[in-house]
Short mmCIF file of C-alpha atoms in Angstrom, two decimals:
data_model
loop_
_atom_site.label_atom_id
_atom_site.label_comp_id
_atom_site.label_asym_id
_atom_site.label_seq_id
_atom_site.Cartn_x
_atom_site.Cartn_y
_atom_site.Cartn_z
CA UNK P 542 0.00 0.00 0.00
CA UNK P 543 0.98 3.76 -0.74
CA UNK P 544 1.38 6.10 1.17
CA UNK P 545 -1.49 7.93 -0.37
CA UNK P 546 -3.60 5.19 0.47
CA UNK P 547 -2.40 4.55 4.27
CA UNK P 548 -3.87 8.20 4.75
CA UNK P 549 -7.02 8.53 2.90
CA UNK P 550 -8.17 5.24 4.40
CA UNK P 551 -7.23 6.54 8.16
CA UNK P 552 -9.27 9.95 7.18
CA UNK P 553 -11.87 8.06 6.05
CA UNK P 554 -12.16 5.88 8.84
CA UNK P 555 -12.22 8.67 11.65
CA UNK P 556 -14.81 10.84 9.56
CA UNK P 557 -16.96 7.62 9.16
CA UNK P 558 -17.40 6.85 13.15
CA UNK P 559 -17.18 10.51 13.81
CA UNK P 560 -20.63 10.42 11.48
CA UNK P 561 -21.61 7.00 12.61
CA UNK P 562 -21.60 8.57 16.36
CA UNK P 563 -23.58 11.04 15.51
CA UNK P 564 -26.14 9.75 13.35
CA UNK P 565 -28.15 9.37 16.43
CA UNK P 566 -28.19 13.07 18.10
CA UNK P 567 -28.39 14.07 14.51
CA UNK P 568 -31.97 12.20 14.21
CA UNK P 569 -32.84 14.96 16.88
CA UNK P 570 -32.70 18.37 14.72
CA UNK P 571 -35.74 20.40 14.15
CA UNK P 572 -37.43 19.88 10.93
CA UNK P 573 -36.20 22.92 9.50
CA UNK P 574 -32.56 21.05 9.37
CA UNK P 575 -32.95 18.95 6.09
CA UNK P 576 -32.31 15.41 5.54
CA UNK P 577 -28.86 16.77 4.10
CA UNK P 578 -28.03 19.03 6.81
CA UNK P 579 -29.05 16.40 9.04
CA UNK P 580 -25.92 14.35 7.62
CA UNK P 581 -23.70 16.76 7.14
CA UNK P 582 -24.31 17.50 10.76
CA UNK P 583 -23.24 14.34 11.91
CA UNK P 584 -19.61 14.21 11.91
CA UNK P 585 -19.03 17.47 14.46
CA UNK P 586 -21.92 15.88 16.81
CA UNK P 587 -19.60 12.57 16.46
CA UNK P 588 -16.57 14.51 17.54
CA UNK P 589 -18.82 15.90 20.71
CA UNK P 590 -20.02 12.23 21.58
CA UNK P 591 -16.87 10.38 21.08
CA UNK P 592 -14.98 13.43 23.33
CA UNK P 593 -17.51 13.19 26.16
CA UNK P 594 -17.37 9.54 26.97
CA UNK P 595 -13.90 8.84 25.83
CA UNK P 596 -12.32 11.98 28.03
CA UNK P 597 -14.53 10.23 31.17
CA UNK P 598 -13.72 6.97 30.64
CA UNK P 599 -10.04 7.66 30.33
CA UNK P 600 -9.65 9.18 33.35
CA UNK P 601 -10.38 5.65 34.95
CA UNK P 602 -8.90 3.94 32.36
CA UNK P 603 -6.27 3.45 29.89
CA UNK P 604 -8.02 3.52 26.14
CA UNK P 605 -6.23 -0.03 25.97
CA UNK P 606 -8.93 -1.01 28.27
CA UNK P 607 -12.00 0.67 26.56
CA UNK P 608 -11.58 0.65 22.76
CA UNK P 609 -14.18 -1.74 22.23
CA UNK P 610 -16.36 0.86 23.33
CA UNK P 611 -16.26 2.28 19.83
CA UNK P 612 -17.77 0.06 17.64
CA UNK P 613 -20.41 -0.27 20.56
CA UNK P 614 -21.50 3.18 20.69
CA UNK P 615 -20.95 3.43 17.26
CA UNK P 616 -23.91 0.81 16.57
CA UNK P 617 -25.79 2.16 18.96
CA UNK P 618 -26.38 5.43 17.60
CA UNK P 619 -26.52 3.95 13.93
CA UNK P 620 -29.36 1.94 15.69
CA UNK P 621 -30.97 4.72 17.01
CA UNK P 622 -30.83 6.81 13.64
CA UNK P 623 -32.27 3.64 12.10
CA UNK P 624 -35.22 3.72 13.97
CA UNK P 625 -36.12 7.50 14.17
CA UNK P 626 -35.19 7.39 10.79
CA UNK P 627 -37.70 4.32 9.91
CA UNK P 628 -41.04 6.34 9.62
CA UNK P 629 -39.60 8.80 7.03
CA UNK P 630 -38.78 6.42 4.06
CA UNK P 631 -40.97 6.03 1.77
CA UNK P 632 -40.90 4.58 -1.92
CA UNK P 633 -38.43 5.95 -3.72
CA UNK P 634 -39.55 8.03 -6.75
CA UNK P 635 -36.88 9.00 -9.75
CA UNK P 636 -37.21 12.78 -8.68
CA UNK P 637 -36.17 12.29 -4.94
CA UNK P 638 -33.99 9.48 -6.14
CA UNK P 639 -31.87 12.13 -8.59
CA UNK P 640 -32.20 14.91 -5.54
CA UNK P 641 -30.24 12.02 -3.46
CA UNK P 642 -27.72 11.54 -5.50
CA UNK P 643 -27.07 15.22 -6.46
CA UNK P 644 -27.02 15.65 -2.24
CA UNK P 645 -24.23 12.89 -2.14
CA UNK P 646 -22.07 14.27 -4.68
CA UNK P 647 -22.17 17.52 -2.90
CA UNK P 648 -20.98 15.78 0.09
CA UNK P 649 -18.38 14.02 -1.66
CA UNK P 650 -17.32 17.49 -3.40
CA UNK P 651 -16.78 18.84 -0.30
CA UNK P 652 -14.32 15.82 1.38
CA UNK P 653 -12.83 16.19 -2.19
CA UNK P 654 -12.34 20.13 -2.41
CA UNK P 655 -10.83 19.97 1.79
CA UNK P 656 -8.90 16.84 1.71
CA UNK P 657 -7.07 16.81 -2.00
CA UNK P 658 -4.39 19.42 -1.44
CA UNK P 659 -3.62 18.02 1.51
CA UNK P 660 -3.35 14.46 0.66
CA UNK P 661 -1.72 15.45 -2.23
CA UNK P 662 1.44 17.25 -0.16
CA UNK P 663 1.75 14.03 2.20
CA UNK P 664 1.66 11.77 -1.03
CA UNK P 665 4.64 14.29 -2.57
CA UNK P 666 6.45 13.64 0.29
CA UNK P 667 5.53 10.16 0.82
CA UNK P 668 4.63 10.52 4.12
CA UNK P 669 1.37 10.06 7.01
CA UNK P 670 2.45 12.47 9.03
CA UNK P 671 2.40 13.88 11.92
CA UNK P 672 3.72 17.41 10.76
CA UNK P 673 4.58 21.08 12.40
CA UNK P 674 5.96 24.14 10.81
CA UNK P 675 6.39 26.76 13.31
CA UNK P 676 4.25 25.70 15.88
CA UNK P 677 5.61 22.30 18.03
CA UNK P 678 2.35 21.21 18.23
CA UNK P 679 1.84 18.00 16.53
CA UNK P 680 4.80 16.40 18.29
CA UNK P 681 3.09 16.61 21.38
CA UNK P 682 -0.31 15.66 20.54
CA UNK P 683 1.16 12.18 19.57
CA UNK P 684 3.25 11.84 22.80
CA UNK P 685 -0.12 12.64 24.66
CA UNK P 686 -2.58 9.95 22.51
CA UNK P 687 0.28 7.19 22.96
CA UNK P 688 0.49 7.93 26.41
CA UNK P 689 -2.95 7.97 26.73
CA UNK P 690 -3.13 4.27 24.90
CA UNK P 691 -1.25 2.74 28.08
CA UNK P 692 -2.25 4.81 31.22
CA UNK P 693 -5.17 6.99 32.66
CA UNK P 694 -5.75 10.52 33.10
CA UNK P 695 -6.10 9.75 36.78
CA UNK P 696 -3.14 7.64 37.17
CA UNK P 697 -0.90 9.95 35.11
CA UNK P 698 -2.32 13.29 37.35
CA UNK P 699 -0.62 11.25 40.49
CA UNK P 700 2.62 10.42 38.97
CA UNK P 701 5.80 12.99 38.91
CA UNK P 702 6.62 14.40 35.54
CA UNK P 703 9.68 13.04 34.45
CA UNK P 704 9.46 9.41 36.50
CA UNK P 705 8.27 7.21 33.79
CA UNK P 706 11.04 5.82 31.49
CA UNK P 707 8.11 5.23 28.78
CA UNK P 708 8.34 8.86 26.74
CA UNK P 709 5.05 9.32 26.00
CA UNK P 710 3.95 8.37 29.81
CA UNK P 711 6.42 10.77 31.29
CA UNK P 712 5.04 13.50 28.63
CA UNK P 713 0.94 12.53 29.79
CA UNK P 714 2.23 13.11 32.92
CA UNK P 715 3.78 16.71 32.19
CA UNK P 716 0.53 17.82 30.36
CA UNK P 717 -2.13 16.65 32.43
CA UNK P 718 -0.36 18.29 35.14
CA UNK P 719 -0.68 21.95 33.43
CA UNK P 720 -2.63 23.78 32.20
CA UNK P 721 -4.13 22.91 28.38
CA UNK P 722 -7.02 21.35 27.17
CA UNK P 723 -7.09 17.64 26.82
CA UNK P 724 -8.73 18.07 23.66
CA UNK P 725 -9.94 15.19 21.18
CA UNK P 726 -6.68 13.36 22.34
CA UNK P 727 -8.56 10.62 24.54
CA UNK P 728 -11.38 9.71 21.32
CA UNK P 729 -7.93 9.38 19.27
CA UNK P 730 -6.07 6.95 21.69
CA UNK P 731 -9.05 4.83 21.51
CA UNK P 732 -9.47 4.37 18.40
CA UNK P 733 -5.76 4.51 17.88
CA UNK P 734 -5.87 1.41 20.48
CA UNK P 735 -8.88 -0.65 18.15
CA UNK P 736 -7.23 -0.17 15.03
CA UNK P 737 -3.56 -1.02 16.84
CA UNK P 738 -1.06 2.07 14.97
CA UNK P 739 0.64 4.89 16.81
CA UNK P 740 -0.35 8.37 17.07
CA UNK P 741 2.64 8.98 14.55
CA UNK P 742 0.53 6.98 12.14
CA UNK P 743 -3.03 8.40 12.56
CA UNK P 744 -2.55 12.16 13.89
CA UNK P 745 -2.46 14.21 10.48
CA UNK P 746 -5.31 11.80 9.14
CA UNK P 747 -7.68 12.21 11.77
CA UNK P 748 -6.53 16.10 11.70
CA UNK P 749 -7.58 16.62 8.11
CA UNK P 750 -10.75 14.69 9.03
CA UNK P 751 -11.77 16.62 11.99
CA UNK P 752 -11.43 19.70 9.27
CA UNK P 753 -13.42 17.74 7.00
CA UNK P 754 -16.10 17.52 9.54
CA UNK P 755 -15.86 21.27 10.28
CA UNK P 756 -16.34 22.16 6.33
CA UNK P 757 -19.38 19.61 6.56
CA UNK P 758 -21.06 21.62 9.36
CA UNK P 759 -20.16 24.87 7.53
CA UNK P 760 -22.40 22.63 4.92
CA UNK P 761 -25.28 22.52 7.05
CA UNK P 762 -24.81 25.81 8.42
CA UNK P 763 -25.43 27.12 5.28
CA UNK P 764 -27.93 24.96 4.14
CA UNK P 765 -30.21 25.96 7.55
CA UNK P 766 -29.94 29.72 6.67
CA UNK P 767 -30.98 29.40 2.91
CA UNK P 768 -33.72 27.08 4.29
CA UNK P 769 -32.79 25.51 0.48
CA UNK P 770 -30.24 23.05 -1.42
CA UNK P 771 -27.76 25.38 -2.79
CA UNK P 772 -24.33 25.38 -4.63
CA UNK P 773 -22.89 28.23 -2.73
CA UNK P 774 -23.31 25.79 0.51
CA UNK P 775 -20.57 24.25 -1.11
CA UNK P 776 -18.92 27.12 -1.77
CA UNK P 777 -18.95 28.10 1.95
CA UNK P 778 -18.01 24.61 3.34
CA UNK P 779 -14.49 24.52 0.88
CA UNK P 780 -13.74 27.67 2.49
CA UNK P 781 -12.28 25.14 5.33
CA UNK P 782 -9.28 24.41 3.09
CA UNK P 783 -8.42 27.57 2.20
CA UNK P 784 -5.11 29.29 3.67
CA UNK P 785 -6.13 30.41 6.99
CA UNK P 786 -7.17 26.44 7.89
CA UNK P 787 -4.47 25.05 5.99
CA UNK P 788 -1.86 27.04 8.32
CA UNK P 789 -3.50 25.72 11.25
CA UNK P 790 -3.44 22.41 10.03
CA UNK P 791 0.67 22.53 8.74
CA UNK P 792 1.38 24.00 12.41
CA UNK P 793 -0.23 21.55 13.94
CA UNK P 794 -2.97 23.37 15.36
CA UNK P 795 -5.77 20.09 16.46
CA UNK P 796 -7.24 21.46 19.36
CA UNK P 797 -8.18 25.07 17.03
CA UNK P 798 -9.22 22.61 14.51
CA UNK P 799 -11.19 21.16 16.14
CA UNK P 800 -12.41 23.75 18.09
CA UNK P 801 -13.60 25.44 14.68
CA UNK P 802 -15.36 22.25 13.76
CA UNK P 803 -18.55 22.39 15.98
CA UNK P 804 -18.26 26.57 16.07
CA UNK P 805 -20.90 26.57 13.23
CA UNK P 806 -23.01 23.52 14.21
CA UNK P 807 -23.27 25.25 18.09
CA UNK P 808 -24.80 28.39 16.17
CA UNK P 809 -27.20 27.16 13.76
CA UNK P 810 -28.26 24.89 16.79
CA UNK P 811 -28.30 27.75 18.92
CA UNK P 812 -30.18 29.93 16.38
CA UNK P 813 -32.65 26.78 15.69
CA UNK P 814 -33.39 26.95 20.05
CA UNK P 815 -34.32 30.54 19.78
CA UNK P 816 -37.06 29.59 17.79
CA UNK P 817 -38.26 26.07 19.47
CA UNK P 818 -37.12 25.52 22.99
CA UNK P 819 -37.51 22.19 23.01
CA UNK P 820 -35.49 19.19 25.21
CA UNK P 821 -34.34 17.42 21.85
CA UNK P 822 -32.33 21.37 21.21
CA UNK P 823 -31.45 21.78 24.70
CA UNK P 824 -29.44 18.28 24.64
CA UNK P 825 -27.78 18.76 21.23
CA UNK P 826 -26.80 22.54 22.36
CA UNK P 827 -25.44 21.01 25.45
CA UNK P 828 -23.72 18.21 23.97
CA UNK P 829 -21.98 20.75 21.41
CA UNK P 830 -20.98 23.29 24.22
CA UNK P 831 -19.30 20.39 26.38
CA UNK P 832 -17.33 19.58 23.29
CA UNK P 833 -16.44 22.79 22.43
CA UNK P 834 -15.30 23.08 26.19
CA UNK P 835 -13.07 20.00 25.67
CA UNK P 836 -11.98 20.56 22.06
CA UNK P 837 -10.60 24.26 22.64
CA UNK P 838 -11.97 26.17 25.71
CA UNK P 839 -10.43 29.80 24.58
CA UNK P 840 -13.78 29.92 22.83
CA UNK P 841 -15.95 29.49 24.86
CA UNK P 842 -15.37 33.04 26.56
CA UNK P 843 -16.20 34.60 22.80
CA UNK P 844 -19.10 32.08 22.73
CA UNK P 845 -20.67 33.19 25.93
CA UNK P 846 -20.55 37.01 24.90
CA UNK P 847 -22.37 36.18 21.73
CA UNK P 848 -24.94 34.03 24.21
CA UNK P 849 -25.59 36.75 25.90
CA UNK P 850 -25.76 39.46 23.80
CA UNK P 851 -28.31 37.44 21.98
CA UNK P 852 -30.28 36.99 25.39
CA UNK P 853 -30.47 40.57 25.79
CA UNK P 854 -31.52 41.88 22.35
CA UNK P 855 -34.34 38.93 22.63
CA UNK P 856 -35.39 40.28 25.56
CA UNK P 857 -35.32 43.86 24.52
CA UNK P 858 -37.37 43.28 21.19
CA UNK P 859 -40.09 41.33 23.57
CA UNK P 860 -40.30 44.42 25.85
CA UNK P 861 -40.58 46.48 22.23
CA UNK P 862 -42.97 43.95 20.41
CA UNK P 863 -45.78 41.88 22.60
CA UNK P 864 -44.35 42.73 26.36
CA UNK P 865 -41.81 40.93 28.39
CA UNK P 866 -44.54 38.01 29.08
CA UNK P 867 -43.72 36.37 32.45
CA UNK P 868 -44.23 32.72 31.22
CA UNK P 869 -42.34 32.97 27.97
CA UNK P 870 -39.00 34.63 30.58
CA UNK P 871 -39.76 31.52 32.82
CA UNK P 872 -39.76 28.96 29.67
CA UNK P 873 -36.35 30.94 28.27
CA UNK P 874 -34.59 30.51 31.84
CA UNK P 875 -34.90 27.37 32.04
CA UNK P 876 -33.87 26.39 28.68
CA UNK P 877 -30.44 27.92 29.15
CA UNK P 878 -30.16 26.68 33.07
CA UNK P 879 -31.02 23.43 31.76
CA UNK P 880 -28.77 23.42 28.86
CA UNK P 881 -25.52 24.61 30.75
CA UNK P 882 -26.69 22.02 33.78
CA UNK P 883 -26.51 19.08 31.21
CA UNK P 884 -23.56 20.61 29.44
CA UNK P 885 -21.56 20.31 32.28
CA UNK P 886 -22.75 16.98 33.71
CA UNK P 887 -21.65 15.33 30.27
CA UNK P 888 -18.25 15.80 30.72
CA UNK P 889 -16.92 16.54 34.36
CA UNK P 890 -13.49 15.79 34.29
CA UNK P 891 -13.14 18.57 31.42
CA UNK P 892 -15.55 20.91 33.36
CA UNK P 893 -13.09 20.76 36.50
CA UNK P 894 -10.13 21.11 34.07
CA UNK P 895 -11.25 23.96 32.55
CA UNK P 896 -11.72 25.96 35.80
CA UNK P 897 -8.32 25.64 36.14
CA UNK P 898 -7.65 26.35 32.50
CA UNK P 899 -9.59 29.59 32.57
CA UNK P 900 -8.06 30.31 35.79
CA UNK P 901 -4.04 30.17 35.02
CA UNK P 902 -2.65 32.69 33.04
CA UNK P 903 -0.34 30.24 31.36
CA UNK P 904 -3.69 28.43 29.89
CA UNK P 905 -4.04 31.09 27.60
CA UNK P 906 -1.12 32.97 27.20
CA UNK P 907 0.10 31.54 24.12
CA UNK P 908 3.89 31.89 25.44
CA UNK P 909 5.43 28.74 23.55
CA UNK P 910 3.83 30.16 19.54
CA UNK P 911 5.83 32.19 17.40
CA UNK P 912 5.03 36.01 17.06
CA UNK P 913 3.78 37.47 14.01
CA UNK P 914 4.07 41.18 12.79
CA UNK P 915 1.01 41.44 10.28
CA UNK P 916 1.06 44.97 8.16
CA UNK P 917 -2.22 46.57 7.47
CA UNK P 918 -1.21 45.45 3.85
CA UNK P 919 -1.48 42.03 3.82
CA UNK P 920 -4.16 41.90 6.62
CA UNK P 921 -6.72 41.55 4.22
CA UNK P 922 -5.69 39.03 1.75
CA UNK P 923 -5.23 37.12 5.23
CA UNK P 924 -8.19 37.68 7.18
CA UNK P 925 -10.17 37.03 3.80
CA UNK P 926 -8.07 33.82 2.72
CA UNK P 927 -7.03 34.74 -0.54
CA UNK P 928 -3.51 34.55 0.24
CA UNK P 929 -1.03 32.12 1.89
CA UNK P 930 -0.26 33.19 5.41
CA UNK P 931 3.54 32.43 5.04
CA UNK P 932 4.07 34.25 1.65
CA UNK P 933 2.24 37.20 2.80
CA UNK P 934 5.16 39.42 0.94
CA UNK P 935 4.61 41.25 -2.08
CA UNK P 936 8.20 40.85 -3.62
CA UNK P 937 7.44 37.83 -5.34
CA UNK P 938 4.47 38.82 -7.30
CA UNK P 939 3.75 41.46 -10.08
CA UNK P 940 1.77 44.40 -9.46
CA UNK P 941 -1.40 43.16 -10.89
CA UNK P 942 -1.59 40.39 -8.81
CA UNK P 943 -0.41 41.76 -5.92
CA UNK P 944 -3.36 44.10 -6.10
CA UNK P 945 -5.67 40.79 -6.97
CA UNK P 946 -4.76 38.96 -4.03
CA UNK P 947 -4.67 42.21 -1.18
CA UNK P 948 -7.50 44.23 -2.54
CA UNK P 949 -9.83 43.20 -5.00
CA UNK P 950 -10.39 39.73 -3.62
CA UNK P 951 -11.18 41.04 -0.28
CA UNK P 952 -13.25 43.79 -1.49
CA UNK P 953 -15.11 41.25 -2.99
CA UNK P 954 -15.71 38.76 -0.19
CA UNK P 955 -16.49 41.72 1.98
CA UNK P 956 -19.29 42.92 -0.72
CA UNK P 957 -20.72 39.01 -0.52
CA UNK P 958 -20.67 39.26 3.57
CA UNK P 959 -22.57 42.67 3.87
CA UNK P 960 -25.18 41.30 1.29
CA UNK P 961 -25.25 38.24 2.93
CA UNK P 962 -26.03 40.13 6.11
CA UNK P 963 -28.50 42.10 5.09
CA UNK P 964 -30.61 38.92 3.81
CA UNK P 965 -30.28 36.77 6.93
CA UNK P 966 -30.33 38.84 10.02
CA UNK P 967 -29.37 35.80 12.02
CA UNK P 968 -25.95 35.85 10.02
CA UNK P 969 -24.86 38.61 12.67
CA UNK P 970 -24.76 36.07 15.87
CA UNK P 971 -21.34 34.64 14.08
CA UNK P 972 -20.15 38.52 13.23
CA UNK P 973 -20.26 39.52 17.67
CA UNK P 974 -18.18 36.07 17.77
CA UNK P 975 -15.51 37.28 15.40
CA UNK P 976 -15.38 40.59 16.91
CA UNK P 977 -14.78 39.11 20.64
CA UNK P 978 -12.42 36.81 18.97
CA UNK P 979 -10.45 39.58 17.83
CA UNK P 980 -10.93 41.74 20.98
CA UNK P 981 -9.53 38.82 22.73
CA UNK P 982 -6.40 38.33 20.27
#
C-alpha cells in the first residue's frame, strides 16, 4: 500500500465513526434542518459524543482497556438513527432518487475540495504524518494519545513528571499536570488502540478529518440559513481548506481545529433553540458546548458574549414587540439553566479542568507560539483567505496580482458578507463572535 492510500483510508475511517456517532443526536434536529443538513451534521456531533465519553472513561482507564467501546456506541447510535429514521422512508420516486444523488455528490465534493491538497502534499512527500511548521504542536499531541493508549488521566495526574522511562507516559504526565485542554486526544487513543497504529501513524489523518467535519457543518450551516439546497453551501463549506485552515493544520494546530469544527453547528443549533425551545435542542446545544469546552476552551469566553448578547436583544425586542410576558422569561430561563446544567454533567473531568484552564494565566497565554508582525497590507488578503499566510510578501508577485490577491479579492468577499447580512439577520450572531475573537487576540 501507498502512502497515499495509508492516509485517505485513516481519514476516512475517523470521519466515518465521527458520522456513525452522531447519526443518532443528529436524528434529533428540528425539521427545519434537512435530511442533508441532518448528515452533514453528523460528523461534528460525532466529535462531541466520542470526546464526552472517551475523556470520562479515560480518566479511569487506559483507552487499551475501553476501545471496544467504539464500535459499541458506534452501533448504537446507527441503531438509534435507524429507527427515528424508519417512519420517514418512503418509496423511492426517480425525482427524490436524482435529488439524493445530487445531495451525495455535494458531500463528496466537499471531502474532495478539503482533503485533496492536503493528501496530495503528504503523497509528494511520501509521508502520514504527523507534521509542524512553526508551531511544536503535533509532536506533542502524539506523545499525549500514545500515552494515553497505556495509562489513565487519573493515574498519570498522580505520577511525577519526568518518573516514567516510557516517553510518551512521562510527557501525559507533564501535560495533564498543566494547564491545556485535553482536547480530542482521549477519542484518538481509543481508536488509535482498536485499530492497533501509533499516534505517529493516525494524527495528520484524523486532523484533516476533523477539518473535514468542520467544512461539513459549515455545509449545514449554510444549508439551515438558505432554508434551500444550494451550490454556494458548497462554496462556503471549501472555504475550510483555504489558507487560513491550511496554516493551522501545517502548524499543527488540532485542538483550534477542532475547536472550529462544531463553532458553526453550536450556532445554527443555537439559532434553531431561539425559535423552538424544546429538550431534543437543549441536549444537542449542550452536547456541542461540552465539546467545544473540551476541544478548545479559549472559545468558549467569545461564545458566551455572543450568548448573551443574543439573550439581551431577545429580551429587549419582547419588551418592544408583545411585552416581556412572564411565562415565555420563565420557559427561556430554564432552557439555558437546563442546557448549561446538562452541558456540564456530560463531561466533568473537562468541566473541573477547565476551571483551572480559565483560571491560570499560562492556559491562555500563548507563550510557547511564534510572534507574528502582520502589516495593514497584507491583513486583508489574510483575514479574507485569498492569500497564503507564510508568503504574505509582495516581492514575489507582479503588481497586478499583488493588487488581486490584497485588494480586490477582499473587497469582494467583503461585498458578498454585507449582502449576505442584510438577507439573513441571524448571520450577525457569528459577526459579535468574530469581533470578541479579535478583541480577545
Amino acid at each position: 500500500m501507498t502512502e497515499l492510500t495509508y492516509f485517505v483510508s485513516r481519514e476516512l475511517l475517523f470521519l466515518l465513526i465521527l458520522s456513525a456517532l452522531g447519526s443518532g443526536p443528529a436524528t434529533f434536529l428540528s425539521v427545519r434542518f434537512s435530511p442533508l443538513a441532518r448528515a452533514a451534521m453528523a460528523p461534528a456531533l460525532g466529535m462531541c459524543v466520542g470526546t464526552a465519553i472517551f475523556t470520562c472513561t479515560l480518566w479511569f482507564f487506559p483507552a487499551n482497556k475501553t476501545f471496544w467501546l467504539v464500535p459499541v456506541v458506534a452501533i448504537l447510535s446507527l441503531a438509534a438513527a435507524a429507527y427515528r429514521s424508519w417512519s420517514a422512508i418512503r418509496p423511492i420516486r426517480s425525482k427524490n432518487s436524482a435529488r439524493l444523488l445530487v445531495g451525495v455528490l455535494e458531500i463528496v465534493l466537499v471531502f474532495l475540495l478539503v482533503s485533496a491538497p492536503t493528501v496530495y502534499t503528504f503523497e509528494q512527500n511520501r509521508s502520514v504524518g504527523p507534521v509542524t511548521y512553526l508551531a511544536p504542536d503535533s509532536g506533542a499531541y502524539t506523545l499525549t494519545i500514545d500515552g494515553m493508549v497505556h495509562e489513565s488521566l487519573r493515574t498519570a495526574a498522580a505520577s511525577k513528571p519526568g518518573t516514567s522511562h516510557d516517553l510518551s507516559q512521562a510527557y501525559l504526565a507533564q501535560y495533564i499536570n498543566g494547564f491545556q485542554e485535553i482536547d480530542i486526544d482521549p477519542f484518538e487513543a481509543n481508536i488509535d488502540a482498536l485499530i492497533g497504529i501509533g499516534a505517529s501513524g493516525t494524527q495528520s489523518p484524523f486532523m484533516l478529518a476533523a477539518l473535514v467535519s468542520g467544512a461539513l457543518g459549515a455545509f449545514a450551516a449554510t444549508l439551515y440559513f438558505l432554508r434551500r439546497r444550494s451550490w454556494v453551501a458548497v462554496f462556503a463549506a471549501t472555504l475550510f481548506g483555504g489558507p487560513f485552515f491550511l496554516q493551522l493544520f501545517f502548524d499543527g494546530s488540532e485542538g483550534a481545529i477542532c475547536g472550529l469544527a462544531v463553532l458553526l453547528p453550536l450556532a445554527v443549533v443555537g439559532l434553531d433553540a431561539i425559535a423552538e425551545t424544546t429538550a431534543a435542542n437543549a441536549i444537542l446545544l449542550a452536547l456541542l458546548a461540552a465539546g467545544l469546552m473540551a476541544l478548545y476552551p479559549l472559545f468558549v469566553a467569545p461564545v458566551a458574549l455572543v450568548a448573551c448578547v443574543v439573550l439581551v436583544s431577545l429580551i429587549y425586542r419582547r419588551i418592544r414587540g408583545p411585552g416581556l410576558d412572564q411565562r415565555w422569561l420563565r420557559r427561556g430561563i430554564t432552557f439555558c439553566v437546563a442546557t448549561v446544567l446538562v452541558a456540564s454533567m456530560m463531561d466533568p473531568v473537562v468541566l473541573l479542568r477547565d476551571l483551572r484552564y480559565w483560571r491560570s494565566a499560562n492556559g491562555i497565554s500563548g507563550a510557547s507560539l511564534p510572534r507574528y508582525d502582520l502589516a495593514a497590507s497584507v491583513l486583508p488578503g489574510w483575514l479574507f483567505q485569498s492569500r497564503e499566510f507564510y508568503a504574505l510578501g509582495f516581492a514575489g508577485n507582479s503588481a497586478v496580482t499583488n493588487v488581486l490577491l490584497s485588494v480586490l479579492l477582499p473587497v469582494i468577499g467583503a461585498v458578498i458578507i454585507v449582502i449576505g447580512l442584510r438577507r439573513h439577520r441571524s448571520a450577525w450572531i457569528p459577526l459579535f463572535f468574530v469581533c470578541a475573537s479579535g478583541a480577545l487576540a
